[in-house]
Amino acid sequence: MQHKGATHWIVTANFTASGAVAYLREDGSWGQKLAESRLFADEEATKPLVALAQKTQQFTVSDPYGIDVHVGESGIEPVTKRESIRALGPTTPIRRPDSGRERLPV
Amino acid sequence: MYKYDAYDTRIIRERAAQFRGQVERRLSGEITEDEFKPLRLQNGLYMQLHAYMLRVAVPYGLLSSKQLRKLAHVARTYDKGYAHVTTRQNFQYNWPSLEDVPKILDELADVEMHAVQTSGNCVRNVTSDPFAGIAQDELEDPRPWAEIMRQWSTFHPEFAALPRKFKIAITGAPGEDRAAVKFHDIGVRIVKNAAGEVGFEILAGGGMGRTPIIGQVVREFLPKEQLLGYLEAILRVYNLSGRRDNKYKARIKILVTALGIEEFRRLVEEEFAASYTPDLELPVGEIERVKAFFLPPAYESLPDGASQLAAFKLAPERRFGQWVTNNTVAHKVPGYAAAVISIKTKGIPPGDVSDTQLDALADLADRFSMGLATTTHTQNLVLPDVKISELPQLFAALENLDLAEANYGKLTDLITCPGLDYCALANARSIPLSLEISERFDRIDYLNDIGDIAIKISGCINACGHHHVGHIGILGIDKKGVEAYQLQLGGSPGNDASIGKILGPAFAEDEIVDAVEKVIVKYLELRDSAEETFLQTVRRVGLEPFKQAAYEKAPAAAE
Amino acid sequence: MQIIRKRAIVEDDFVHIEDGAELPSGGKIIVTLARYLVEKDSLLAAFTLGVRIQSDKLPKDIPELHRLALVAIEFPRFTDGRGYSIAKLLRQREKFTGEIRAVGWVLRDNLLFMERCGVDAFEVQPGKPLESAVQAFAELEVPYQATVQDPRPLYRRR
């Protein structure tokens, strides 16, 4: 995968109720889209918001933390493979397709 | 199969209600994630990369058709239509929401299932031999003892906050250990002493993970009725003395190694002598009560099926013949066999079963296997009680379900953890690697020629894919932000326990499958006969020839 | 301060005395094990005495255990379960009949198991509603195992 250098930081977490990946938006709310993330200049800048979320938003999100990202022509891209997979989903088939032949021969 | 009585049912129902309350308090913010985490872990609920993951317990791997149907229903209703068989005989759902989990637990309780203690620093699912009760080499059925240990460990108040997780396995077959007891925190082997009495050999301190260690014998012979009392003594010593300062040094294997087996044994025996009271002794009545649930089912009186089995193996229908040869296992009752359902189809993550397949497998269990199935450590399912005469019909039904791969025990019957595609702990992806390897070796004649071989893949050092005990083990690592794969050879989980040895520096993602192929080709070259297995060859010739082959730059021998 | 004792919310009648702090003239106090080891006889003579131990101690580390009215077991973190074994040893091995109190990081969801190990009083983590906490005891009625309250495992009660 592309392993570009970091240009910014963002804050991510998981939604408490659904477990889905969450990204902190500009207006302080949490969304599911990486592209909507509020950008921070560096890791230090994310820390107060991470702490705030841990303290006051436990019913919305769990385990917030900052991650480094690369912002370029293709928009916001995570630097690590792990965060890339969190943003885009598993790289493998999610459900076994039914063969369509499940009726037992009588 | 064990049937819950009013007490068992009440215990599970109360737990589901308790967890419902804990979820409500989490969602309202009354308790924080930090406080909720150990609670949800005690109910088998993890937070993974994209979603929660719920691990449902399958005690000693045994399932009824009713339970299979419920697992299908949960997959369909609350998840993305599939479930995953784990390397400890459990089932996992990768996409439940926290809000739905109380409902899921209620539904599971309807069929005597639960997710209790499938995670967290407590005693986990007691696992055993998937062929328990039917294997020809069995001294005694381990399942009643597994059930007794399950009840003893469930909500054990003293051991709810251990230094770390605790895994127990039991085997009833002295000749071949299919439960990997030497790699568990406590391993129990049913044995016979010189006087001909049946009792237990107790091992402790085995495990995989960061520091793979083979368990050692703490007690050579334990009378049966003392089982729970002795386990309590071991757990108490561990609870009080296990390290709590470092998560990676907190398992009992570290304690046993640090103290030495002599001192550890002394502490356990001292605690046992001080704490064993008549109340802890297992009464004969209870042993008989539980054993009664595992009496042989109503087998028909059939002629020995050996000749029929032999005929099937040579059937003109080659796929059927291969499947009977590779995927059936001898049964102690004449005319019967166990059938292994390989959940390893090309292109599908190993161990993933769709809801449709689960429903169909429930029907097959009812129709062909007295309503029972078992899960294996190798992420497969077994129908344990199939009439040999009905194997053709079963095979036809399995073909319709894409569950008829004749690869049990062969190269493409590999196991893998979920890896970086799912798991918050992983360093590298493992599923894509398993798919690539299966793709590369996807020819039945080649598979049969290579013979019995176990490839095990883990996406991080926690070793949930059991790579330490793979004949070929692969460990995914993070090499400066890039996924890389370490190759090791010669591991084995059974009585001949051994930990695999690393071949050399890690391979890149685009090199590892070639390396595996080179190792296989070298085996075919070096084996002294077609009967010598991969593991036997590795043990005979050592790692050096394989190391040279794996790292040589020239491409592998063509075709 | 309010505590839970025998499943009821009550005013605490014991006072924790820090090491080096001045002692009151009498009454019910809890001192650390370190202080107890130094001043044992005078403390026992003057007070209804409780001793507070950390989780790396065992009952055998407490001299003249049976002259104490109370043992307080400190849980450094709610995930540190050594105190459960310590409580059990106090009740079952030593046959201690005084109050066993859980102090430190004690959460509502630990109370039931602690009680089954012999703890009968709790200083719950501050900031958590005690009314909610006492409900925890009733959540799981039937234990599989022997408990301090009933040393018969379920298979002897079926």
mmCIF file of N, CA, C and O in Angstrom, chain C residues 5-68:
data_model
loop_
_atom_site.group_PDB
_atom_site.id
_atom_site.type_symbol
_atom_site.label_atom_id
_atom_site.label_comp_id
_atom_site.label_asym_id
_atom_site.label_seq_id
_atom_site.Cartn_x
_atom_site.Cartn_y
_atom_site.Cartn_z
ATOM 1 N N ARG C 5 -22.964 -2.606 53.806
ATOM 2 C CA ARG C 5 -22.636 -3.685 54.738
ATOM 3 C C ARG C 5 -23.801 -4.659 54.759
ATOM 4 O O ARG C 5 -24.944 -4.268 54.973
ATOM 5 N N LYS C 6 -23.487 -5.931 54.531
ATOM 6 C CA LYS C 6 -24.512 -6.967 54.468
ATOM 7 C C LYS C 6 -25.697 -6.513 53.605
ATOM 8 O O LYS C 6 -26.854 -6.597 53.990
ATOM 9 N N ARG C 7 -25.369 -6.027 52.434
ATOM 10 C CA ARG C 7 -26.306 -5.627 51.387
ATOM 11 C C ARG C 7 -27.147 -4.401 51.711
ATOM 12 O O ARG C 7 -28.102 -4.088 50.998
ATOM 13 N N ALA C 8 -26.830 -3.692 52.802
ATOM 14 C CA ALA C 8 -27.593 -2.482 53.116
ATOM 15 C C ALA C 8 -26.661 -1.268 53.096
ATOM 16 O O ALA C 8 -25.468 -1.396 53.372
ATOM 17 N N ILE C 9 -27.222 -0.111 52.786
ATOM 18 C CA ILE C 9 -26.430 1.122 52.793
ATOM 19 C C ILE C 9 -26.452 1.684 54.217
ATOM 20 O O ILE C 9 -27.520 1.959 54.765
ATOM 21 N N VAL C 10 -25.286 1.835 54.831
ATOM 22 C CA VAL C 10 -25.214 2.305 56.223
ATOM 23 C C VAL C 10 -24.133 3.372 56.347
ATOM 24 O O VAL C 10 -23.250 3.491 55.495
ATOM 25 N N GLU C 11 -24.200 4.125 57.444
ATOM 26 C CA GLU C 11 -23.121 5.054 57.775
ATOM 27 C C GLU C 11 -21.956 4.245 58.305
ATOM 28 O O GLU C 11 -22.137 3.358 59.154
ATOM 29 N N ASP C 12 -20.778 4.564 57.851
ATOM 30 C CA ASP C 12 -19.601 3.828 58.314
ATOM 31 C C ASP C 12 -19.316 4.172 59.764
ATOM 32 O O ASP C 12 -19.203 5.355 60.124
ATOM 33 N N ASP C 13 -19.164 3.156 60.614
ATOM 34 C CA ASP C 13 -18.841 3.417 62.018
ATOM 35 C C ASP C 13 -17.351 3.254 62.308
ATOM 36 O O ASP C 13 -16.897 3.445 63.427
ATOM 37 N N PHE C 14 -16.578 2.871 61.287
ATOM 38 C CA PHE C 14 -15.124 2.794 61.446
ATOM 39 C C PHE C 14 -14.484 4.041 60.843
ATOM 40 O O PHE C 14 -15.023 4.666 59.933
ATOM 41 N N VAL C 15 -13.302 4.367 61.342
ATOM 42 C CA VAL C 15 -12.545 5.501 60.797
ATOM 43 C C VAL C 15 -11.192 4.994 60.311
ATOM 44 O O VAL C 15 -10.478 4.307 61.061
ATOM 45 N N HIS C 16 -10.842 5.351 59.080
ATOM 46 C CA HIS C 16 -9.495 5.001 58.584
ATOM 47 C C HIS C 16 -8.489 5.969 59.174
ATOM 48 O O HIS C 16 -8.663 7.189 59.097
ATOM 49 N N ILE C 17 -7.425 5.423 59.764
ATOM 50 C CA ILE C 17 -6.364 6.274 60.305
ATOM 51 C C ILE C 17 -5.120 6.106 59.450
ATOM 52 O O ILE C 17 -4.606 4.984 59.292
ATOM 53 N N GLU C 18 -4.623 7.204 58.882
ATOM 54 C CA GLU C 18 -3.417 7.158 58.056
ATOM 55 C C GLU C 18 -2.205 6.866 58.923
ATOM 56 O O GLU C 18 -2.186 7.202 60.115
ATOM 57 N N ASP C 19 -1.194 6.283 58.329
ATOM 58 C CA ASP C 19 0.078 6.068 59.040
ATOM 59 C C ASP C 19 0.621 7.408 59.538
ATOM 60 O O ASP C 19 0.678 8.375 58.796
ATOM 61 N N GLY C 20 1.038 7.422 60.812
ATOM 62 C CA GLY C 20 1.622 8.643 61.360
ATOM 63 C C GLY C 20 0.590 9.614 61.890
ATOM 64 O O GLY C 20 0.919 10.549 62.616
ATOM 65 N N ALA C 21 -0.682 9.427 61.536
ATOM 66 C CA ALA C 21 -1.712 10.357 62.045
ATOM 67 C C ALA C 21 -1.992 10.063 63.508
ATOM 68 O O ALA C 21 -1.793 8.951 63.984
ATOM 69 N N GLU C 22 -2.504 11.064 64.198
ATOM 70 C CA GLU C 22 -2.797 10.899 65.618
ATOM 71 C C GLU C 22 -3.990 9.973 65.791
ATOM 72 O O GLU C 22 -4.946 10.003 65.011
ATOM 73 N N LEU C 23 -3.951 9.183 66.811
ATOM 74 C CA LEU C 23 -5.064 8.263 67.066
ATOM 75 C C LEU C 23 -6.145 8.974 67.887
ATOM 76 O O LEU C 23 -5.838 9.806 68.730
ATOM 77 N N PRO C 24 -7.388 8.620 67.663
ATOM 78 C CA PRO C 24 -8.442 9.137 68.548
ATOM 79 C C PRO C 24 -8.347 8.454 69.913
ATOM 80 O O PRO C 24 -7.474 7.614 70.128
ATOM 81 N N SER C 25 -9.280 8.812 70.813
ATOM 82 C CA SER C 25 -9.166 8.255 72.172
ATOM 83 C C SER C 25 -9.739 6.845 72.269
ATOM 84 O O SER C 25 -9.433 6.104 73.186
ATOM 85 N N GLY C 26 -10.601 6.485 71.329
ATOM 86 C CA GLY C 26 -11.170 5.129 71.392
ATOM 87 C C GLY C 26 -12.065 4.918 70.191
ATOM 88 O O GLY C 26 -12.050 5.707 69.242
ATOM 89 N N GLY C 27 -12.854 3.863 70.232
ATOM 90 C CA GLY C 27 -13.813 3.646 69.143
ATOM 91 C C GLY C 27 -13.322 2.644 68.119
ATOM 92 O O GLY C 27 -12.467 1.809 68.399
ATOM 93 N N LYS C 28 -13.882 2.755 66.932
ATOM 94 C CA LYS C 28 -13.584 1.775 65.884
ATOM 95 C C LYS C 28 -12.677 2.416 64.848
ATOM 96 O O LYS C 28 -13.057 3.399 64.205
ATOM 97 N N ILE C 29 -11.506 1.853 64.689
ATOM 98 C CA ILE C 29 -10.572 2.403 63.708
ATOM 99 C C ILE C 29 -9.996 1.306 62.824
ATOM 100 O O ILE C 29 -9.986 0.128 63.202
ATOM 101 N N ILE C 30 -9.515 1.747 61.651
ATOM 102 C CA ILE C 30 -8.814 0.848 60.731
ATOM 103 C C ILE C 30 -7.427 1.422 60.496
ATOM 104 O O ILE C 30 -7.299 2.595 60.087
ATOM 105 N N VAL C 31 -6.404 0.614 60.779
ATOM 106 C CA VAL C 31 -5.023 1.059 60.538
ATOM 107 C C VAL C 31 -4.381 0.157 59.481
ATOM 108 O O VAL C 31 -4.878 -0.930 59.186
ATOM 109 N N THR C 32 -3.251 0.615 58.948
ATOM 110 C CA THR C 32 -2.553 -0.219 57.967
ATOM 111 C C THR C 32 -1.858 -1.375 58.666
ATOM 112 O O THR C 32 -1.589 -1.326 59.877
ATOM 113 N N LEU C 33 -1.539 -2.383 57.895
ATOM 114 C CA LEU C 33 -0.828 -3.529 58.446
ATOM 115 C C LEU C 33 0.519 -3.097 59.018
ATOM 116 O O LEU C 33 0.939 -3.570 60.077
ATOM 117 N N ALA C 34 1.181 -2.174 58.324
ATOM 118 C CA ALA C 34 2.489 -1.702 58.794
ATOM 119 C C ALA C 34 2.388 -1.139 60.206
ATOM 120 O O ALA C 34 3.197 -1.459 61.075
ATOM 121 N N ARG C 35 1.366 -0.316 60.425
ATOM 122 C CA ARG C 35 1.200 0.290 61.758
ATOM 123 C C ARG C 35 0.825 -0.768 62.785
ATOM 124 O O ARG C 35 1.295 -0.751 63.921
ATOM 125 N N TYR C 36 -0.032 -1.685 62.366
ATOM 126 C CA TYR C 36 -0.468 -2.758 63.260
ATOM 127 C C TYR C 36 0.713 -3.590 63.738
ATOM 128 O O TYR C 36 0.807 -3.957 64.906
ATOM 129 N N LEU C 37 1.616 -3.887 62.820
ATOM 130 C CA LEU C 37 2.757 -4.729 63.196
ATOM 131 C C LEU C 37 3.618 -4.047 64.262
ATOM 132 O O LEU C 37 4.189 -4.706 65.126
ATOM 133 N N VAL C 38 3.674 -2.716 64.211
ATOM 134 C CA VAL C 38 4.496 -1.977 65.180
ATOM 135 C C VAL C 38 3.756 -1.765 66.496
ATOM 136 O O VAL C 38 4.318 -1.924 67.577
ATOM 137 N N GLU C 39 2.449 -1.409 66.418
ATOM 138 C CA GLU C 39 1.736 -0.971 67.633
ATOM 139 C C GLU C 39 0.639 -1.941 68.059
ATOM 140 O O GLU C 39 -0.302 -1.553 68.748
ATOM 141 N N LYS C 40 0.785 -3.184 67.659
ATOM 142 C CA LYS C 40 -0.309 -4.151 67.797
ATOM 143 C C LYS C 40 -0.952 -4.160 69.182
ATOM 144 O O LYS C 40 -2.152 -4.019 69.319
ATOM 145 N N ASP C 41 -0.165 -4.353 70.198
ATOM 146 C CA ASP C 41 -0.757 -4.575 71.526
ATOM 147 C C ASP C 41 -1.503 -3.351 72.032
ATOM 148 O O ASP C 41 -2.617 -3.475 72.546
ATOM 149 N N SER C 42 -0.906 -2.174 71.820
ATOM 150 C CA SER C 42 -1.604 -0.981 72.318
ATOM 151 C C SER C 42 -2.871 -0.700 71.525
ATOM 152 O O SER C 42 -3.890 -0.296 72.075
ATOM 153 N N LEU C 43 -2.829 -0.978 70.262
ATOM 154 C CA LEU C 43 -4.019 -0.763 69.438
ATOM 155 C C LEU C 43 -5.136 -1.710 69.844
ATOM 156 O O LEU C 43 -6.296 -1.316 70.007
ATOM 157 N N LEU C 44 -4.786 -2.978 70.016
ATOM 158 C CA LEU C 44 -5.806 -3.959 70.384
ATOM 159 C C LEU C 44 -6.410 -3.641 71.741
ATOM 160 O O LEU C 44 -7.588 -3.867 71.978
ATOM 161 N N ALA C 45 -5.605 -3.086 72.620
ATOM 162 C CA ALA C 45 -6.110 -2.780 73.960
ATOM 163 C C ALA C 45 -7.078 -1.612 73.952
ATOM 164 O O ALA C 45 -8.044 -1.588 74.705
ATOM 165 N N ALA C 46 -6.851 -0.649 73.024
ATOM 166 C CA ALA C 46 -7.604 0.605 73.122
ATOM 167 C C ALA C 46 -8.773 0.715 72.154
ATOM 168 O O ALA C 46 -9.657 1.558 72.343
ATOM 169 N N PHE C 47 -8.772 -0.105 71.090
ATOM 170 C CA PHE C 47 -9.756 0.126 70.031
ATOM 171 C C PHE C 47 -10.483 -1.145 69.631
ATOM 172 O O PHE C 47 -10.019 -2.259 69.863
ATOM 173 N N THR C 48 -11.650 -0.960 69.001
ATOM 174 C CA THR C 48 -12.242 -2.023 68.187
ATOM 175 C C THR C 48 -11.525 -1.893 66.849
ATOM 176 O O THR C 48 -11.701 -0.908 66.136
ATOM 177 N N LEU C 49 -10.687 -2.872 66.568
ATOM 178 C CA LEU C 49 -9.644 -2.645 65.570
ATOM 179 C C LEU C 49 -9.880 -3.345 64.245
ATOM 180 O O LEU C 49 -10.285 -4.515 64.190
ATOM 181 N N GLY C 50 -9.600 -2.585 63.164
ATOM 182 C CA GLY C 50 -9.559 -3.170 61.825
ATOM 183 C C GLY C 50 -8.178 -2.955 61.241
ATOM 184 O O GLY C 50 -7.515 -1.965 61.536
ATOM 185 N N VAL C 51 -7.725 -3.887 60.409
ATOM 186 C CA VAL C 51 -6.425 -3.759 59.743
ATOM 187 C C VAL C 51 -6.642 -3.787 58.244
ATOM 188 O O VAL C 51 -7.396 -4.615 57.724
ATOM 189 N N ARG C 52 -5.950 -2.872 57.572
ATOM 190 C CA ARG C 52 -6.070 -2.756 56.123
ATOM 191 C C ARG C 52 -4.839 -3.390 55.489
ATOM 192 O O ARG C 52 -3.716 -3.023 55.817
ATOM 193 N N ILE C 53 -5.050 -4.360 54.602
ATOM 194 C CA ILE C 53 -3.917 -5.016 53.948
ATOM 195 C C ILE C 53 -3.971 -4.799 52.445
ATOM 196 O O ILE C 53 -5.037 -4.635 51.862
ATOM 197 N N GLN C 54 -2.791 -4.824 51.839
ATOM 198 C CA GLN C 54 -2.736 -4.715 50.383
ATOM 199 C C GLN C 54 -2.845 -6.116 49.781
ATOM 200 O O GLN C 54 -2.748 -7.123 50.488
ATOM 201 N N SER C 55 -3.037 -6.145 48.483
ATOM 202 C CA SER C 55 -3.357 -7.430 47.847
ATOM 203 C C SER C 55 -2.186 -8.393 47.722
ATOM 204 O O SER C 55 -2.370 -9.523 47.280
ATOM 205 N N ASP C 56 -1.013 -7.958 48.125
ATOM 206 C CA ASP C 56 0.101 -8.906 48.058
ATOM 207 C C ASP C 56 0.322 -9.591 49.404
ATOM 208 O O ASP C 56 1.306 -10.290 49.598
ATOM 209 N N LYS C 57 -0.616 -9.388 50.329
ATOM 210 C CA LYS C 57 -0.508 -10.022 51.637
ATOM 211 C C LYS C 57 -1.477 -11.194 51.736
ATOM 212 O O LYS C 57 -2.437 -11.292 50.969
ATOM 213 N N LEU C 58 -1.192 -12.074 52.695
ATOM 214 C CA LEU C 58 -2.065 -13.213 52.934
ATOM 215 C C LEU C 58 -2.503 -13.189 54.399
ATOM 216 O O LEU C 58 -1.860 -12.543 55.224
ATOM 217 N N PRO C 59 -3.571 -13.924 54.734
ATOM 218 C CA PRO C 59 -4.005 -13.960 56.134
ATOM 219 C C PRO C 59 -2.875 -14.308 57.110
ATOM 220 O O PRO C 59 -2.810 -13.773 58.207
ATOM 221 N N LYS C 60 -2.001 -15.192 56.666
ATOM 222 C CA LYS C 60 -0.929 -15.579 57.595
ATOM 223 C C LYS C 60 0.029 -14.437 57.906
ATOM 224 O O LYS C 60 0.827 -14.523 58.828
ATOM 225 N N ASP C 61 -0.043 -13.345 57.152
ATOM 226 C CA ASP C 61 0.804 -12.185 57.428
ATOM 227 C C ASP C 61 0.218 -11.298 58.521
ATOM 228 O O ASP C 61 0.835 -10.293 58.893
ATOM 229 N N ILE C 62 -0.991 -11.626 59.019
ATOM 230 C CA ILE C 62 -1.653 -10.814 60.038
ATOM 231 C C ILE C 62 -1.596 -11.548 61.372
ATOM 232 O O ILE C 62 -2.343 -12.511 61.603
ATOM 233 N N PRO C 63 -0.753 -11.109 62.273
ATOM 234 C CA PRO C 63 -0.678 -11.789 63.577
ATOM 235 C C PRO C 63 -1.944 -11.538 64.397
ATOM 236 O O PRO C 63 -2.565 -10.478 64.298
ATOM 237 N N GLU C 64 -2.310 -12.506 65.186
ATOM 238 C CA GLU C 64 -3.480 -12.419 66.075
ATOM 239 C C GLU C 64 -4.723 -11.954 65.330
ATOM 240 O O GLU C 64 -5.508 -11.134 65.805
ATOM 241 N N LEU C 65 -4.902 -12.549 64.186
ATOM 242 C CA LEU C 65 -6.025 -12.213 63.300
ATOM 243 C C LEU C 65 -7.358 -12.234 64.041
ATOM 244 O O LEU C 65 -8.226 -11.380 63.825
ATOM 245 N N HIS C 66 -7.522 -13.175 64.945
ATOM 246 C CA HIS C 66 -8.846 -13.365 65.534
ATOM 247 C C HIS C 66 -9.185 -12.342 66.614
ATOM 248 O O HIS C 66 -10.302 -12.326 67.119
ATOM 249 N N ARG C 67 -8.242 -11.468 66.883
ATOM 250 C CA ARG C 67 -8.575 -10.387 67.821
ATOM 251 C C ARG C 67 -9.062 -9.162 67.077
ATOM 252 O O ARG C 67 -9.439 -8.161 67.689
ATOM 253 N N LEU C 68 -9.060 -9.256 65.741
ATOM 254 C CA LEU C 68 -9.486 -8.102 64.950
ATOM 255 C C LEU C 68 -10.985 -8.136 64.706
ATOM 256 O O LEU C 68 -11.577 -9.206 64.539
#
